PDB file of C-alpha atoms in Angstrom:
ATOM      1  CA  MET A   1       0.000   0.000   0.000  1.00  0.00           C
ATOM      2  CA  PRO A   2       1.398   3.400  -0.874  1.00  0.00           C
ATOM      3  CA  GLY A   3       2.108   5.745   2.009  1.00  0.00           C
ATOM      4  CA  GLU A   4       4.658   6.676   4.649  1.00  0.00           C
ATOM      5  CA  TYR A   5       5.485   4.179   7.355  1.00  0.00           C
ATOM      6  CA  LEU A   6       7.305   4.051  10.667  1.00  0.00           C
ATOM      7  CA  ILE A   7       8.776   0.643  11.385  1.00  0.00           C
ATOM      8  CA  ASP A   8       9.556  -0.985  14.692  1.00  0.00           C
ATOM      9  CA  PHE A   9      10.829  -4.514  15.079  1.00  0.00           C
ATOM     10  CA  PHE A  10      12.322  -6.938  17.577  1.00  0.00           C
ATOM     11  CA  ARG A  11      14.526 -10.012  17.610  1.00  0.00           C
ATOM     12  CA  ASP A  12      12.390 -12.983  18.666  1.00  0.00           C
ATOM     13  CA  GLU A  13      15.065 -14.704  20.743  1.00  0.00           C
ATOM     14  CA  ASP A  14      12.749 -17.229  22.404  1.00  0.00           C
ATOM     15  CA  GLY A  15      10.936 -18.136  19.154  1.00  0.00           C
ATOM     16  CA  ASP A  16       7.382 -17.622  20.422  1.00  0.00           C
ATOM     17  CA  GLY A  17       6.420 -15.061  17.744  1.00  0.00           C
ATOM     18  CA  ARG A  18       5.724 -12.281  20.279  1.00  0.00           C
ATOM     19  CA  PHE A  19       7.748  -9.538  21.961  1.00  0.00           C
ATOM     20  CA  SER A  20       8.877 -10.648  25.425  1.00  0.00           C
ATOM     21  CA  PRO A  21       9.358  -7.662  27.787  1.00  0.00           C
ATOM     22  CA  GLY A  22      11.456  -9.645  30.265  1.00  0.00           C
ATOM     23  CA  ARG A  23      10.845 -10.290  33.937  1.00  0.00           C
ATOM     24  CA  PRO A  24      12.654  -9.674  37.228  1.00  0.00           C
ATOM     25  CA  PHE A  25      12.348 -13.169  38.756  1.00  0.00           C
ATOM     26  CA  PRO A  26      13.667 -15.407  37.505  1.00  0.00           C
ATOM     27  CA  TRP A  27      15.752 -12.834  35.648  1.00  0.00           C
ATOM     28  CA  GLN A  28      15.034 -12.700  31.919  1.00  0.00           C
ATOM     29  CA  PRO A  29      16.056  -9.625  29.902  1.00  0.00           C
ATOM     30  CA  ALA A  30      13.693  -8.113  27.346  1.00  0.00           C
ATOM     31  CA  GLU A  31      14.133  -9.037  23.695  1.00  0.00           C
ATOM     32  CA  ARG A  32      15.997  -6.457  21.629  1.00  0.00           C
ATOM     33  CA  TYR A  33      13.664  -3.842  20.163  1.00  0.00           C
ATOM     34  CA  THR A  34      14.412  -1.147  17.586  1.00  0.00           C
ATOM     35  CA  LEU A  35      12.478   1.753  16.085  1.00  0.00           C
ATOM     36  CA  TYR A  36      13.743   2.504  12.566  1.00  0.00           C
ATOM     37  CA  PRO A  37      14.922   6.158  12.696  1.00  0.00           C
ATOM     38  CA  ASP A  38      13.449   7.310   9.363  1.00  0.00           C
ATOM     39  CA  THR A  39      10.077   7.259   7.657  1.00  0.00           C
ATOM     40  CA  ILE A  40       9.845   4.710   4.832  1.00  0.00           C
ATOM     41  CA  ARG A  41       8.012   6.071   1.809  1.00  0.00           C
ATOM     42  CA  VAL A  42       6.263   3.472  -0.347  1.00  0.00           C
ATOM     43  CA  ARG A  43       5.047   4.528  -3.775  1.00  0.00           C
ATOM     44  CA  SER A  44       2.642   2.563  -5.907  1.00  0.00           C
ATOM     45  CA  ARG A  45       4.369   0.475  -8.626  1.00  0.00           C
ATOM     46  CA  TRP A  46       7.862   1.719  -7.675  1.00  0.00           C
ATOM     47  CA  PRO A  47      10.669  -0.600  -6.581  1.00  0.00           C
ATOM     48  CA  ASN A  48      11.502  -0.431  -2.875  1.00  0.00           C
ATOM     49  CA  GLU A  49      15.244  -0.855  -2.501  1.00  0.00           C
ATOM     50  CA  GLY A  50      17.851   0.319  -0.029  1.00  0.00           C
ATOM     51  CA  ASN A  51      15.640  -0.058   3.032  1.00  0.00           C
ATOM     52  CA  ASP A  52      17.784  -2.558   4.905  1.00  0.00           C
ATOM     53  CA  LEU A  53      16.662  -3.053   8.495  1.00  0.00           C
ATOM     54  CA  LEU A  54      19.588  -3.876  10.771  1.00  0.00           C
ATOM     55  CA  LEU A  55      19.122  -4.741  14.424  1.00  0.00           C
ATOM     56  CA  PRO A  56      22.148  -3.695  16.518  1.00  0.00           C
ATOM     57  CA  GLU A  57      23.976  -6.550  18.250  1.00  0.00           C
TER      58      GLU A  57
END
């Protein structure tokens, strides 16, 4: 769909398909979460290239 998008994503480290916020006991850190810093513009019938999403280590 054409438009402008903000993208957020997470690394599903436990493989359950959902974001895990972590817990204090027993200790489990939250999964890594990133908000892409720019707006992605999608235009109808145009190629979308150069929008590589990289999650910091």
